[in-house]
């Protein structure tokens, strides 16, 4: 099963409109809001889309929380925020360098 996780950051009304646009797009299925957190910190000032391969920091995060696989349903508000902070701090990788 492929899981895609997206972090959306917009003002509340814009966020609702954007999420509705995603859910109405036939390329996306089973879209859900797993966590809603108000955030005043700008973690993604220059980030539209980002690809990250699994690396040491990401692996340590999952080991630390006894998570065997990436499964957003197993994250809590606190662990979701921690994971997003880790991802935001990592340099972007070129997806073309990895076999899919």
XYZ file of N, CA, C and O in Angstrom:
400
model
N 0.848 -1.182 0.000
C 0.000 0.000 0.000
C 0.889 1.238 0.000
O 1.803 1.350 0.805
N 0.641 2.140 -0.902
C 1.355 3.406 -0.943
C 0.639 4.422 -0.069
O -0.588 4.537 -0.115
N 1.416 5.128 0.720
C 0.855 6.178 1.567
C 1.554 7.469 1.218
O 2.775 7.538 1.160
N 0.777 8.489 0.965
C 1.303 9.811 0.693
C 0.794 10.724 1.787
O -0.386 10.705 2.120
N 1.677 11.487 2.350
C 1.304 12.390 3.436
C 1.646 13.806 3.008
O 2.728 14.054 2.473
N 0.741 14.712 3.230
C 0.944 16.088 2.824
C 0.707 16.996 4.016
O -0.247 16.800 4.753
N 1.562 17.974 4.186
C 1.388 18.995 5.210
C 0.902 20.243 4.493
O 1.554 20.734 3.578
N -0.247 20.730 4.903
C -0.818 21.921 4.291
C -0.747 23.060 5.303
O -1.112 22.881 6.461
N -0.308 24.214 4.841
C -0.245 25.365 5.736
C -0.824 26.559 5.005
O -0.261 27.035 4.045
N -1.956 26.967 5.440
C -2.657 28.115 4.861
C -3.489 28.748 5.960
O -3.668 28.179 7.029
N -4.033 29.881 5.686
C -5.014 30.453 6.597
C -6.247 29.549 6.556
O -6.497 28.864 5.575
N -7.010 29.511 7.615
C -8.073 28.534 7.798
C -9.020 28.422 6.601
O -9.268 27.334 6.109
N -9.543 29.533 6.106
C -10.489 29.482 4.991
C -9.805 28.978 3.717
O -10.348 28.151 2.998
N -8.604 29.447 3.438
C -7.864 28.988 2.262
C -7.532 27.509 2.367
O -7.566 26.784 1.375
N -7.214 27.067 3.571
C -6.887 25.659 3.791
C -8.086 24.776 3.471
O -7.951 23.753 2.805
N -9.263 25.167 3.914
C -10.472 24.386 3.621
C -10.736 24.321 2.118
O -11.076 23.262 1.592
N -10.565 25.421 1.431
C -10.771 25.436 -0.024
C -9.747 24.546 -0.720
O -10.091 23.788 -1.633
N -8.499 24.616 -0.288
C -7.438 23.812 -0.894
C -7.677 22.325 -0.635
O -7.545 21.498 -1.536
N -8.045 21.979 0.578
C -8.307 20.576 0.891
C -9.496 20.058 0.080
O -9.463 18.935 -0.428
N -10.533 20.849 -0.075
C -11.678 20.441 -0.907
C -11.260 20.223 -2.352
O -11.742 19.300 -3.014
N -10.362 21.060 -2.849
C -9.863 20.893 -4.220
C -9.132 19.558 -4.357
O -9.305 18.832 -5.334
N -8.329 19.199 -3.373
C -7.598 17.926 -3.385
C -8.580 16.758 -3.355
O -8.451 15.811 -4.139
N -9.541 16.793 -2.463
C -10.472 15.669 -2.340
C -11.364 15.511 -3.570
O -11.836 14.404 -3.847
N -11.580 16.578 -4.303
C -12.391 16.494 -5.519
C -11.588 16.071 -6.744
O -12.149 15.803 -7.793
N -10.283 16.011 -6.612
C -9.406 15.584 -7.696
C -9.412 14.057 -7.748
O -9.071 13.393 -6.771
N -9.802 13.487 -8.864
C -9.948 12.033 -8.995
C -8.625 11.267 -8.874
O -8.619 10.063 -8.716
N -7.496 11.966 -8.933
C -6.207 11.305 -8.752
C -5.947 10.950 -7.291
O -5.071 10.154 -6.987
N -6.712 11.545 -6.392
C -6.521 11.323 -4.956
C -7.701 10.534 -4.400
O -8.852 10.831 -4.708
N -7.395 9.521 -3.595
C -8.464 8.726 -2.977
C -8.235 8.659 -1.470
O -7.110 8.776 -0.987
N -9.307 8.482 -0.747
C -9.258 8.307 0.711
C -8.503 9.432 1.412
O -7.707 9.184 2.319
N -8.756 10.662 1.028
C -8.092 11.801 1.661
C -8.737 12.084 3.018
O -9.961 12.093 3.138
N -7.905 12.286 4.001
C -8.382 12.566 5.346
C -7.501 13.601 6.013
O -6.314 13.657 5.744
N -8.101 14.373 6.893
C -7.320 15.230 7.779
C -7.014 14.395 9.007
O -7.920 13.962 9.718
N -5.743 14.121 9.225
C -5.353 13.333 10.391
C -5.088 14.211 11.595
O -5.372 13.826 12.722
N -4.528 15.384 11.355
C -4.201 16.298 12.438
C -4.435 17.705 11.962
O -4.106 18.052 10.835
N -4.988 18.495 12.836
C -5.148 19.912 12.557
C -4.490 20.656 13.703
O -4.883 20.505 14.859
N -3.460 21.396 13.398
C -2.711 22.107 14.419
C -2.510 23.539 13.956
O -2.068 23.777 12.830
N -2.861 24.481 14.798
C -2.562 25.869 14.474
C -1.084 26.104 14.716
O -0.542 25.715 15.743
N -0.446 26.726 13.745
C 0.999 26.901 13.805
C 1.345 28.308 13.364
O 0.959 28.735 12.272
N 2.058 29.016 14.199
C 2.496 30.367 13.839
C 3.914 30.380 13.297
O 4.372 31.382 12.783
N 4.604 29.263 13.426
C 5.975 29.155 12.958
C 5.981 28.782 11.482
O 5.236 27.924 11.041
N 6.839 29.436 10.701
C 6.918 29.154 9.273
C 8.066 28.179 9.016
O 9.215 28.578 8.898
N 7.739 26.889 8.956
C 8.747 25.868 8.704
C 9.074 25.726 7.228
O 10.097 25.174 6.863
N 8.187 26.194 6.356
C 8.296 25.913 4.934
C 8.297 27.176 4.088
O 7.570 27.291 3.136
N 9.163 28.114 4.394
C 9.137 29.387 3.686
C 9.425 29.238 2.190
O 8.865 29.937 1.378
N 10.301 28.312 1.815
C 10.652 28.133 0.402
C 10.369 26.728 -0.086
O 11.042 26.213 -0.957
N 9.393 26.075 0.457
C 9.180 24.661 0.164
C 7.777 24.458 -0.387
O 6.796 24.651 0.302
N 7.675 24.052 -1.634
C 6.381 23.713 -2.206
C 6.165 22.206 -2.148
O 5.156 21.731 -1.667
N 7.097 21.473 -2.670
C 7.073 20.012 -2.621
C 8.483 19.570 -2.277
O 9.450 20.206 -2.666
N 8.578 18.463 -1.571
C 9.896 18.012 -1.155
C 9.920 16.497 -1.154
O 8.984 15.866 -0.677
N 10.978 15.934 -1.691
C 11.184 14.496 -1.651
C 12.341 14.216 -0.715
O 13.397 14.843 -0.818
N 12.129 13.291 0.210
C 13.207 12.884 1.113
C 13.293 11.374 1.150
O 12.294 10.697 1.402
N 14.468 10.836 0.896
C 14.642 9.395 1.112
C 14.751 9.154 2.619
O 15.034 10.072 3.389
N 14.516 7.943 3.024
C 14.676 7.609 4.430
C 16.151 7.782 4.785
O 17.031 7.305 4.074
N 16.417 8.501 5.855
C 17.792 8.727 6.280
C 17.909 8.447 7.779
O 16.971 8.001 8.419
N 19.072 8.732 8.341
C 19.339 8.411 9.743
C 18.360 9.102 10.694
O 17.810 8.481 11.594
N 18.114 10.399 10.503
C 17.213 11.126 11.407
C 15.787 10.572 11.344
O 15.114 10.435 12.361
N 15.336 10.281 10.151
C 13.974 9.753 9.994
C 13.888 8.358 10.597
O 12.934 8.032 11.316
N 14.886 7.529 10.336
C 14.913 6.178 10.902
C 14.937 6.228 12.426
O 14.192 5.494 13.093
N 15.754 7.099 12.996
C 15.825 7.228 14.457
C 14.499 7.669 15.054
O 14.107 7.230 16.132
N 13.788 8.541 14.363
C 12.477 8.973 14.828
C 11.543 7.774 14.972
O 10.895 7.592 16.001
N 11.483 6.935 13.937
C 10.584 5.784 13.970
C 11.025 4.751 15.006
O 10.185 4.164 15.694
N 12.320 4.539 15.156
C 12.818 3.612 16.179
C 12.477 4.142 17.573
O 12.024 3.398 18.440
N 12.672 5.430 17.779
C 12.411 6.051 19.076
C 10.955 5.876 19.516
O 10.667 5.729 20.701
N 10.036 5.879 18.569
C 8.610 5.738 18.885
C 8.077 4.338 18.594
O 6.862 4.132 18.535
N 8.984 3.375 18.417
C 8.596 1.977 18.176
C 7.630 1.820 17.011
O 6.670 1.052 17.073
N 7.880 2.561 15.949
C 7.067 2.474 14.744
C 7.866 1.725 13.688
O 8.963 2.136 13.320
N 7.328 0.613 13.207
C 8.057 -0.210 12.241
C 8.024 0.368 10.832
O 8.963 0.211 10.070
N 6.925 0.996 10.463
C 6.747 1.539 9.121
C 6.172 2.941 9.222
O 5.622 3.337 10.244
N 6.267 3.666 8.109
C 5.614 4.967 8.052
C 4.115 4.745 7.942
O 3.622 4.172 6.978
N 3.411 5.138 8.961
C 1.960 5.041 8.969
C 1.432 6.267 9.707
O 1.468 6.313 10.935
N 0.940 7.261 8.977
C 0.477 8.495 9.612
C -0.625 8.268 10.648
O -0.782 9.057 11.561
N -1.360 7.166 10.518
C -2.434 6.891 11.466
C -1.910 6.563 12.862
O -2.639 6.628 13.839
N -0.643 6.192 12.963
C -0.057 5.855 14.258
C 0.597 7.049 14.948
O 1.026 6.942 16.087
N 0.652 8.188 14.273
C 1.235 9.382 14.865
C 0.215 10.103 15.735
O -0.984 10.025 15.498
N 0.710 10.793 16.737
C -0.129 11.661 17.564
C 0.113 13.099 17.123
O 0.994 13.364 16.296
N -0.622 14.036 17.678
C -0.364 15.443 17.352
C 1.087 15.797 17.634
O 1.739 16.456 16.838
N 1.599 15.345 18.777
C 2.965 15.687 19.164
C 3.988 15.036 18.231
O 4.945 15.680 17.802
N 3.823 13.745 17.941
C 4.808 13.076 17.086
C 4.700 13.554 15.638
O 5.707 13.603 14.930
N 3.513 13.922 15.209
C 3.356 14.459 13.856
C 4.117 15.771 13.718
O 4.826 15.993 12.726
N 4.000 16.633 14.718
C 4.720 17.908 14.688
C 6.228 17.658 14.712
O 6.984 18.301 13.975
N 6.682 16.703 15.519
C 8.111 16.386 15.575
C 8.610 15.870 14.233
O 9.666 16.276 13.756
N 7.858 14.971 13.592
C 8.268 14.436 12.299
C 8.318 15.538 11.246
O 9.272 15.617 10.463
N 7.332 16.399 11.222
C 7.318 17.498 10.251
C 8.520 18.413 10.477
O 9.148 18.863 9.517
N 8.876 18.658 11.727
C 10.051 19.488 12.018
C 11.326 18.834 11.499
O 12.204 19.511 10.946
N 11.436 17.524 11.664
C 12.598 16.798 11.137
C 12.641 16.920 9.616
O 13.676 17.238 9.029
N 11.515 16.677 8.974
C 11.459 16.735 7.511
C 11.780 18.128 6.987
O 12.492 18.283 5.992
N 11.265 19.149 7.665
C 11.492 20.526 7.228
C 12.962 20.896 7.303
O 13.450 21.687 6.493
N 13.691 20.309 8.244
C 15.095 20.646 8.418
C 16.051 19.894 7.517
O 17.239 20.205 7.464
N 15.554 18.915 6.795
C 16.417 18.110 5.925
C 16.545 18.752 4.547
O 15.599 19.329 4.036
N 17.727 18.637 3.927
C 17.883 19.175 2.572
C 17.075 18.345 1.572
O 16.883 17.145 1.764
N 16.601 19.004 0.559
C 15.805 18.312 -0.461
C 16.686 17.402 -1.302
O 17.830 17.725 -1.605
N 16.140 16.259 -1.668
C 16.832 15.301 -2.542
C 16.150 15.297 -3.903
O 14.955 15.534 -4.011
N 16.915 14.964 -4.911
C 16.367 14.882 -6.262
C 15.766 13.490 -6.448
O 16.482 12.482 -6.407
N 14.467 13.431 -6.650
C 13.768 12.153 -6.785
C 14.298 11.341 -7.949
O 14.232 10.104 -7.944
N 14.876 11.984 -8.946
C 15.399 11.256 -10.116
C 16.598 10.379 -9.772
O 16.969 9.504 -10.543
N 17.204 10.585 -8.594
C 18.345 9.775 -8.166
C 17.921 8.476 -7.492
O 18.775 7.697 -7.093
N 16.624 8.234 -7.366
C 16.128 7.053 -6.659
C 15.192 6.263 -7.554
O 14.360 6.820 -8.266
N 15.328 4.939 -7.511
C 14.433 4.066 -8.271
C 13.082 4.032 -7.561
O 13.026 3.912 -6.346
N 12.046 4.114 -8.328
C 10.686 4.076 -7.757
C 9.998 2.804 -8.184
O 10.113 2.339 -9.237
